[in-house]
Amino acid sequence: MLICVVNPNTTASMTEKIGAAAQAAASPGVEIRAVNPEFGPPSIEGYFDEAFSVPGLLDEIAKAADADAFVVACFDDTGLDAARSATAAPVVGIGEAAFHMASLIADKFSVVTTLPRSIAPIEKNLIKYGLMARCARVRAADVPVLALEEPGSDARRTIEAEILRALAEDGAEAIVLGCAGMTDLARDLERKVGVPVLDGVACAVGLAETLARLGLRTSKRNAYAFPLAKSYAGAFARFSPG
Amino acid sequence: MLICVVNPNTTASMTEKIGAAAQAAASPGVEIRAVNPEFGPPSIEGYFDEAFSVPGLLDEIAKAADADAFVVACFDDTGLDAARSATAAPVVGIGEAAFHMASLIADKFSVVTTLPRSIAPIEKNLIKYGLMARCARVRAADVPVLALEEPGSDARRTIEAEILRALAEDGAEAIVLGCAGMTDLARDLERKVGVPVLDGVACAVGLAETLARLGLRTSKRNAYAFPLAKSYAGAFARFSPG
Amino acid sequence: MLICVVNPNTTASMTEKIGAAAQAAASPGVEIRAVNPEFGPPSIEGYFDEAFSVPGLLDEIAKAADADAFVVACFDDTGLDAARSATAAPVVGIGEAAFHMASLIADKFSVVTTLPRSIAPIEKNLIKYGLMARCARVRAADVPVLALEEPGSDARRTIEAEILRALAEDGAEAIVLGCAGMTDLARDLERKVGVPVLDGVACAVGLAETLARLGLRTSKRNAYAFPLAKSYAGAFARFSPG
Amino acid sequence: MLICVVNPNTTASMTEKIGAAAQAAASPGVEIRAVNPEFGPPSIEGYFDEAFSVPGLLDEIAKAADADAFVVACFDDTGLDAARSATAAPVVGIGEAAFHMASLIADKFSVVTTLPRSIAPIEKNLIKYGLMARCARVRAADVPVLALEEPGSDARRTIEAEILRALAEDGAEAIVLGCAGMTDLARDLERKVGVPVLDGVACAVGLAETLARLGLRTSKRNAYAFPLAKSYAGAFARFSPG
Amino acid sequence: MLICVVNPNTTASMTEKIGAAAQAAASPGVEIRAVNPEFGPPSIEGYFDEAFSVPGLLDEIAKAADADAFVVACFDDTGLDAARSATAAPVVGIGEAAFHMASLIADKFSVVTTLPRSIAPIEKNLIKYGLMARCARVRAADVPVLALEEPGSDARRTIEAEILRALAEDGAEAIVLGCAGMTDLARDLERKVGVPVLDGVACAVGLAETLARLGLRTSKRNAYAFPLAKSYAGAFARFSPG
Amino acid sequence: MLICVVNPNTTASMTEKIGAAAQAAASPGVEIRAVNPEFGPPSIEGYFDEAFSVPGLLDEIAKAADADAFVVACFDDTGLDAARSATAAPVVGIGEAAFHMASLIADKFSVVTTLPRSIAPIEKNLIKYGLMARCARVRAADVPVLALEEPGSDARRTIEAEILRALAEDGAEAIVLGCAGMTDLARDLERKVGVPVLDGVACAVGLAETLARLGLRTSKRNAYAFPLAKSYAGAFARFSPG
């Protein structure tokens, strides 16, 4: 089984880290292919960056026709609905994956993400998925995404402090890490804070693999129907079904 | 006052129709500039098409630095959140505009859109805005967007039939037309069906104009903060603040 | 175009202030007529006062048969549903107006009103309109309505302090002023606190004017149908259609 | 114990019928005093009529200072919040009473009311109370309120037919009769349709009596605080605490 | 009229206290029979204990075929849905009873329960009943259930302190005591804190008595239909309808 | 890895069928142990049967201390919260599993269950999980659970007909089969109806396996804390931690 994990930003070091986390989470015999678009923003911080990452993300999905399942490895689940329309293979976002898995092991969870501007997109996703009822609070540690890539930054300590506030103030029983770049922190933080700490990359690989193993594919009725044949004005030839 | 109305698809005849409707709705002294992107899909039918129209939409917003307000003239409110991040001028989507205005003149409204694949994006927007509580039902007349541009098509009759079903079955007290391409049908349909029929283009122009007149601009705190300075990998130079 | 702005309380100085704000917000060529009932309470603070202001409000609406649109200038949207039944002209409440407009420029807003007893009516309205999802919190500054009319009161400072708490604690991106008597404070407070501060009077005038310009009138199907012909026991002859 | 049941309309025959139903529902030793205002509409059908019935309703409450509890006997719970502010004695609306009691004996109930214009006020109340989650549907039998007072009208048959539709289509497990004028129909309809049929008058008397027996009185903190001392412009002297 | 009050735990001193509170709340002429199961946990603290108390609770209901109504006297409303299926007599849980009664005398209430593990079951019940909209917050005083039975424990003081926090922080207008073992504290706490303090036992007796007096019985359509005839594997012979 | 799948009813043929489906869904190397309680009802149809199956279910969980994860194989997720309290290993219900997985491949799904009395428990679970927003409708095919075990019954045809109604009337994009006894029908029905058809047993095995592989265990903070040491009155000695 081949799972294509698309990091929708263009920062290769992050793609590598995500790929390693994905492979570690996968069952024996599952191949992970971690990729990122050739064009687009180096990190996704808010709605504007999201918009410019989606065409590149869809480009990667079109290139990976041999994949059995896809993971969209941005915690905002950037372009997830469009990706589901582009393929019949199952597509799982790391944000939704973490929310669904957290709902299975805790009555209520809190999310700790990077910047305050990312709170609204995450809350809107939770409302869209129906899972806001299970989320105690979405919090931002005020750490830029790429600070997570810098050795020696105090990002990890800042995130841990925000998790402790979530436990003290929100009634949270589990913590969801709200950025793909935090994927390597989950285990260590879990040991420190004493409740489950969920990394979306691992959760999404597990769900994508399960969907593929069970033969569950994206419904093509209504919302995620294949795009109609039309020209995209020459700019994105790979996507023109016509 | 200048309002820039962006049709996010690339069909010029539709841009013209939208521009005429916008000008007709505007107060005296308000200038309407109707534009469409140079690249992207010719019509927006579902999540996949949305994804490819947003960069072009943002390109048009960046070009219109002199506008006092913007209207995004696709009923799915395509790219609306990203557009709000790109400018401090107010930005209004025609979908949200129609929902807000319908809420002021009716207890409950139904939406009649084009294809079944557009029902989910519209419902998700209504949930996101909070206004699902006011919407009796989102219906599709099963008419492709560009059929609305063809003289002699029976699109108008099919839409009218769907409206009558909405009145008979949904308890709707007003009807929202769910596509920018229906902008020229509202008045005539209202006369025929006997309840208010709302066109999002006119509603959005009214709201955009009002926001601009009152000096109300998009909040730059959190969700719609300006994009951080970063390179978009060369592909979209106009947007690179760095 | 004539917009009749009804202050449902009987305090003439407040009606004047509201009228001035309304005229300042209106487009050129729009005439504002600000009135208040001949009978009823001098200020509306809670459900009990609301009840006694509604007949007088409806009386003013009946007298203004020449108006193209109405504004109900009490932030609790006192009597709004009854007013919509009484006329086919559009009727806009200043509370709902501010909520709708704030939703167009911010992901989440907080409301700052006068007394704690007004929090429940405002929250219940937000739930009824569907817009509670967009409201971070309704707060009371504990300032009586008529203190806003007294020169030299420290009402303004108290309100500003409450706004700053809303920004620090609620994640609000915009502030809605929760009383018609605060209409003259919005601009100044906005400059001080650095996020949009919305005054319902200006918002409602903009929406009423837009509805009238677009020919959108209150639906007479079901909820807002004209009252049936019946005698109101002699007490309110002006309203007896029979 | 004295329970004052206020029919907020001015139709004496309806007050008598309500009084008889209330007395039949009360425990031994509970005295029922059924009254109606001296002024106001003869029936309450929609928001406009509601507005004119509330001052008279509050007048009756002020006159009955010796009552241990009050019942507001209009299914729209007209003026309920204002009534709760006017007295510390418990006040129960017949609409809310029926919703709460139905929730104790059925997973889901449907409401059958009189005219289509009453659906919206009832739905809005259900949303406000939180109990919309338990209501399958609000239906109108299209029977005017006063037709229920006419001997020989086919109102009863029309209502029964609507109940049967509710059972067939809504999944309802109980039926709430949506008008005080239907109080004498409940028992007979229950026998015919085979599920519990609830009359709000009986339910409200039971709840009011229980609140009074347990010494539970309306909270005077915030929402239902006593009105502040102010003049009501001479028109309603009885209510001026000053 | 006979009301059977089942304390679903096996602590006889608690059953006695509950029985006394129930009799004090009942109308003259209403007989209270307070019982507890022969087997099961001595207190119910969380989901696990709930599971083991339900068969015994249903056993007590089966034994009391002469009861006109039942009260389930655990604040988690343990086994309530199963109990409703087991009999046509009305069954009222003390949790739901307190929530419904509090909704009649306050806009918003807070719940103060025993242990943190009980917060989730109570919140889930509030969501299920639809009444979460009326609840400001569910709080735990961190007092074990049986500490309420120990003379000289400081449970009462701890609970009072938590109530004062609820008033200061939640905007609550009434307090619901979240454990059957607190039934004897309500009156005294109400005097101290100045808002209504509700005990579920008294509320449930009042509602059960009212349902029985009005002839309202559990609907046997769908959710609460009688169990189908089947063998329960010999273990619970009393419940086998076959 | 060992996954213990507990069928909470006592029908061995159903346990066998469930075990086979579970093994077919599991990854290579995952061992499935399918068990059922020694005591309890032969099928679970409604709240009453649920109550009597939970002690036996918890007994099986206590016996399987070597399991890495548990599946509760009744679609009502019977006793799921209690099971989560009883062990730190992850526990997944087949109802919740199907809802979560359906949410990953379809915008909206409908559920087709056995008897009308099971609709309410399923709807209440959906509300509790937060996923009602994704469910178009819960339908009953009116097929008793054990009819699914009888060769030659027309249960399969009746279920297929109900699925077709769900597609025609609900706007569903996927179908969730609402009973563990339908586990062998999913593949065949999916081929016939052309949209994904989900079996909860397979979904739950996938999720349980994923949780175990990722080291995600039930949070022991608050809701699912281990039971406190107490005697269960001798009746269920195996569960007495004391």
mmCIF file of C-alpha atoms in Angstrom, chain B residues 14-188:
data_model
loop_
_atom_site.group_PDB
_atom_site.id
_atom_site.type_symbol
_atom_site.label_atom_id
_atom_site.label_comp_id
_atom_site.label_asym_id
_atom_site.label_seq_id
_atom_site.Cartn_x
_atom_site.Cartn_y
_atom_site.Cartn_z
ATOM 1 C CA MET B 14 -20.859 36.734 -16.967
ATOM 2 C CA THR B 15 -18.601 39.529 -15.680
ATOM 3 C CA GLU B 16 -20.519 41.962 -17.861
ATOM 4 C CA LYS B 17 -23.885 40.786 -16.609
ATOM 5 C CA ILE B 18 -22.669 40.987 -13.021
ATOM 6 C CA GLY B 19 -21.246 44.468 -13.616
ATOM 7 C CA ALA B 20 -24.547 45.712 -14.993
ATOM 8 C CA ALA B 21 -26.455 44.293 -12.025
ATOM 9 C CA ALA B 22 -23.953 45.813 -9.621
ATOM 10 C CA GLN B 23 -24.193 49.258 -11.221
ATOM 11 C CA ALA B 24 -27.991 49.086 -11.173
ATOM 12 C CA ALA B 25 -27.896 48.316 -7.465
ATOM 13 C CA ALA B 26 -25.389 51.005 -6.523
ATOM 14 C CA SER B 27 -26.239 54.464 -5.175
ATOM 15 C CA PRO B 28 -25.724 57.442 -7.456
ATOM 16 C CA GLY B 29 -22.070 58.437 -7.410
ATOM 17 C CA VAL B 30 -20.810 54.927 -6.708
ATOM 18 C CA GLU B 31 -18.555 53.621 -9.438
ATOM 19 C CA ILE B 32 -18.555 49.887 -10.147
ATOM 20 C CA ARG B 33 -15.520 48.221 -11.697
ATOM 21 C CA ALA B 34 -16.329 44.635 -12.685
ATOM 22 C CA VAL B 35 -13.338 42.435 -13.425
ATOM 23 C CA ASN B 36 -12.401 38.785 -13.715
ATOM 24 C CA PRO B 37 -9.055 37.012 -13.375
ATOM 25 C CA GLU B 38 -6.819 36.423 -16.357
ATOM 26 C CA PHE B 39 -6.462 32.773 -15.393
ATOM 27 C CA GLY B 40 -8.695 30.164 -13.765
ATOM 28 C CA PRO B 41 -11.833 28.155 -14.543
ATOM 29 C CA PRO B 42 -14.626 29.490 -16.793
ATOM 30 C CA SER B 43 -17.231 28.627 -14.152
ATOM 31 C CA ILE B 44 -17.106 27.558 -10.509
ATOM 32 C CA GLU B 45 -18.982 24.375 -9.847
ATOM 33 C CA GLY B 46 -17.802 22.701 -6.672
ATOM 34 C CA TYR B 47 -14.736 22.723 -4.442
ATOM 35 C CA PHE B 48 -12.170 21.848 -7.131
ATOM 36 C CA ASP B 49 -13.043 24.800 -9.362
ATOM 37 C CA GLU B 50 -13.032 27.070 -6.318
ATOM 38 C CA ALA B 51 -9.425 26.169 -5.572
ATOM 39 C CA PHE B 52 -8.195 27.281 -8.982
ATOM 40 C CA SER B 53 -10.102 30.544 -9.007
ATOM 41 C CA VAL B 54 -8.714 31.944 -5.765
ATOM 42 C CA PRO B 55 -5.186 32.968 -6.858
ATOM 43 C CA GLY B 56 -6.653 34.871 -9.812
ATOM 44 C CA LEU B 57 -9.215 36.483 -7.532
ATOM 45 C CA LEU B 58 -6.499 37.636 -5.136
ATOM 46 C CA ASP B 59 -4.522 38.923 -8.122
ATOM 47 C CA GLU B 60 -7.450 41.156 -9.089
ATOM 48 C CA ILE B 61 -7.755 42.440 -5.540
ATOM 49 C CA ALA B 62 -4.050 43.292 -5.473
ATOM 50 C CA LYS B 63 -4.412 45.201 -8.772
ATOM 51 C CA ALA B 64 -7.314 47.310 -7.458
ATOM 52 C CA ALA B 65 -5.529 49.153 -4.683
ATOM 53 C CA ASP B 66 -7.735 52.191 -5.327
ATOM 54 C CA ALA B 67 -11.005 50.433 -4.508
ATOM 55 C CA ASP B 68 -12.976 51.482 -1.430
ATOM 56 C CA ALA B 69 -14.585 48.078 -1.121
ATOM 57 C CA PHE B 70 -14.659 44.712 -2.853
ATOM 58 C CA VAL B 71 -17.368 42.251 -3.822
ATOM 59 C CA VAL B 72 -16.550 38.585 -4.467
ATOM 60 C CA ALA B 73 -19.146 37.611 -7.055
ATOM 61 C CA CYS B 74 -19.310 33.847 -6.721
ATOM 62 C CA PHE B 75 -22.165 32.490 -4.603
ATOM 63 C CA ASP B 76 -19.833 30.020 -2.814
ATOM 64 C CA ASP B 77 -17.988 33.067 -1.431
ATOM 65 C CA THR B 78 -14.879 31.584 -2.975
ATOM 66 C CA GLY B 79 -11.668 32.825 -1.402
ATOM 67 C CA LEU B 80 -13.521 35.304 0.795
ATOM 68 C CA ASP B 81 -11.413 34.760 3.911
ATOM 69 C CA ALA B 82 -8.173 35.047 1.945
ATOM 70 C CA ALA B 83 -9.452 38.195 0.249
ATOM 71 C CA ARG B 84 -10.214 39.734 3.648
ATOM 72 C CA SER B 85 -6.647 39.043 4.702
ATOM 73 C CA ALA B 86 -5.274 40.704 1.549
ATOM 74 C CA THR B 87 -6.752 44.151 2.078
ATOM 75 C CA ALA B 88 -8.042 46.418 4.811
ATOM 76 C CA ALA B 89 -10.888 47.578 2.586
ATOM 77 C CA PRO B 90 -14.156 45.756 3.328
ATOM 78 C CA VAL B 91 -14.815 42.635 1.241
ATOM 79 C CA VAL B 92 -18.297 41.158 0.873
ATOM 80 C CA GLY B 93 -19.245 37.827 -0.675
ATOM 81 C CA ILE B 94 -22.478 37.593 -2.636
ATOM 82 C CA GLY B 95 -23.532 34.453 -0.794
ATOM 83 C CA GLU B 96 -23.163 35.896 2.687
ATOM 84 C CA ALA B 97 -24.682 39.194 1.508
ATOM 85 C CA ALA B 98 -27.859 37.479 0.353
ATOM 86 C CA PHE B 99 -28.110 35.443 3.562
ATOM 87 C CA HIS B 100 -27.727 38.513 5.780
ATOM 88 C CA MET B 101 -30.222 40.588 3.774
ATOM 89 C CA ALA B 102 -32.767 37.765 3.592
ATOM 90 C CA SER B 103 -32.565 37.465 7.385
ATOM 91 C CA LEU B 104 -33.766 41.077 7.638
ATOM 92 C CA ILE B 105 -36.978 40.587 5.660
ATOM 93 C CA ALA B 106 -37.993 36.990 6.322
ATOM 94 C CA ASP B 107 -37.968 34.564 9.214
ATOM 95 C CA LYS B 108 -36.728 31.756 6.959
ATOM 96 C CA PHE B 109 -35.407 31.565 3.416
ATOM 97 C CA SER B 110 -34.522 28.787 0.973
ATOM 98 C CA VAL B 111 -31.609 28.886 -1.463
ATOM 99 C CA VAL B 112 -31.953 27.714 -5.083
ATOM 100 C CA THR B 113 -28.565 27.048 -6.673
ATOM 101 C CA THR B 114 -27.309 25.380 -9.860
ATOM 102 C CA LEU B 115 -25.803 21.877 -9.409
ATOM 103 C CA PRO B 116 -26.174 19.364 -6.540
ATOM 104 C CA ARG B 117 -22.395 19.533 -5.949
ATOM 105 C CA SER B 118 -22.817 23.150 -4.852
ATOM 106 C CA ILE B 119 -25.243 22.346 -2.032
ATOM 107 C CA ALA B 120 -22.523 21.227 0.398
ATOM 108 C CA PRO B 121 -20.261 24.299 -0.020
ATOM 109 C CA ILE B 122 -23.271 26.587 0.481
ATOM 110 C CA GLU B 123 -24.507 24.678 3.531
ATOM 111 C CA LYS B 124 -21.010 24.726 5.019
ATOM 112 C CA ASN B 125 -20.857 28.497 4.530
ATOM 113 C CA LEU B 126 -24.241 28.950 6.200
ATOM 114 C CA ILE B 127 -23.015 26.912 9.172
ATOM 115 C CA LYS B 128 -19.774 28.926 9.293
ATOM 116 C CA TYR B 129 -21.621 32.250 9.210
ATOM 117 C CA GLY B 130 -24.097 31.054 11.838
ATOM 118 C CA LEU B 131 -27.059 31.601 9.508
ATOM 119 C CA MET B 132 -28.053 27.971 8.881
ATOM 120 C CA ALA B 133 -30.650 28.576 11.597
ATOM 121 C CA ARG B 134 -32.417 30.934 9.194
ATOM 122 C CA CYS B 135 -32.196 28.748 6.097
ATOM 123 C CA ALA B 136 -35.069 26.332 5.484
ATOM 124 C CA ARG B 137 -33.238 24.361 2.767
ATOM 125 C CA VAL B 138 -30.539 24.625 0.074
ATOM 126 C CA ARG B 139 -31.833 23.247 -3.217
ATOM 127 C CA ALA B 140 -30.235 22.620 -6.615
ATOM 128 C CA ALA B 141 -32.203 23.155 -9.821
ATOM 129 C CA ASP B 142 -29.682 20.964 -11.689
ATOM 130 C CA VAL B 143 -28.781 23.724 -14.145
ATOM 131 C CA PRO B 144 -25.072 24.171 -15.078
ATOM 132 C CA VAL B 145 -23.735 27.677 -14.470
ATOM 133 C CA LEU B 146 -23.027 28.450 -18.113
ATOM 134 C CA ALA B 147 -26.503 27.350 -19.198
ATOM 135 C CA LEU B 148 -27.566 30.623 -17.575
ATOM 136 C CA GLU B 149 -25.542 32.422 -20.252
ATOM 137 C CA GLU B 150 -27.202 30.660 -23.192
ATOM 138 C CA PRO B 151 -30.112 32.480 -24.775
ATOM 139 C CA GLY B 152 -33.000 30.117 -25.281
ATOM 140 C CA SER B 153 -32.067 27.627 -22.541
ATOM 141 C CA ASP B 154 -34.900 26.590 -20.286
ATOM 142 C CA ALA B 155 -32.799 27.388 -17.183
ATOM 143 C CA ARG B 156 -35.172 30.109 -16.053
ATOM 144 C CA ARG B 157 -38.186 27.818 -16.151
ATOM 145 C CA THR B 158 -36.372 25.070 -14.254
ATOM 146 C CA ILE B 159 -35.332 27.541 -11.551
ATOM 147 C CA GLU B 160 -38.857 28.882 -11.225
ATOM 148 C CA ALA B 161 -40.167 25.335 -10.760
ATOM 149 C CA GLU B 162 -37.618 24.707 -8.005
ATOM 150 C CA ILE B 163 -38.643 27.939 -6.260
ATOM 151 C CA LEU B 164 -42.262 26.842 -6.277
ATOM 152 C CA ARG B 165 -41.240 23.548 -4.677
ATOM 153 C CA ALA B 166 -39.319 25.488 -2.014
ATOM 154 C CA LEU B 167 -42.428 27.495 -1.170
ATOM 155 C CA ALA B 168 -44.676 24.437 -1.072
ATOM 156 C CA GLU B 169 -42.381 22.164 0.941
ATOM 157 C CA ASP B 170 -39.898 24.234 3.001
ATOM 158 C CA GLY B 171 -41.994 26.907 4.700
ATOM 159 C CA ALA B 172 -39.649 29.462 3.096
ATOM 160 C CA GLU B 173 -40.752 33.087 3.247
ATOM 161 C CA ALA B 174 -38.105 34.378 0.817
ATOM 162 C CA ILE B 175 -35.876 32.874 -1.872
ATOM 163 C CA VAL B 176 -32.149 33.437 -2.322
ATOM 164 C CA LEU B 177 -30.818 32.811 -5.832
ATOM 165 C CA GLY B 178 -27.668 30.740 -5.425
ATOM 166 C CA CYS B 179 -25.487 31.801 -8.368
ATOM 167 C CA ALA B 180 -24.065 35.087 -9.667
ATOM 168 C CA GLY B 181 -25.290 34.089 -13.118
ATOM 169 C CA MET B 182 -28.921 34.360 -11.920
ATOM 170 C CA THR B 183 -28.571 38.064 -11.130
ATOM 171 C CA ASP B 184 -30.801 39.151 -14.004
ATOM 172 C CA LEU B 185 -33.640 36.809 -13.033
ATOM 173 C CA ALA B 186 -34.483 38.087 -9.547
ATOM 174 C CA ARG B 187 -36.976 40.841 -10.299
ATOM 175 C CA ASP B 188 -38.989 38.803 -12.760
#
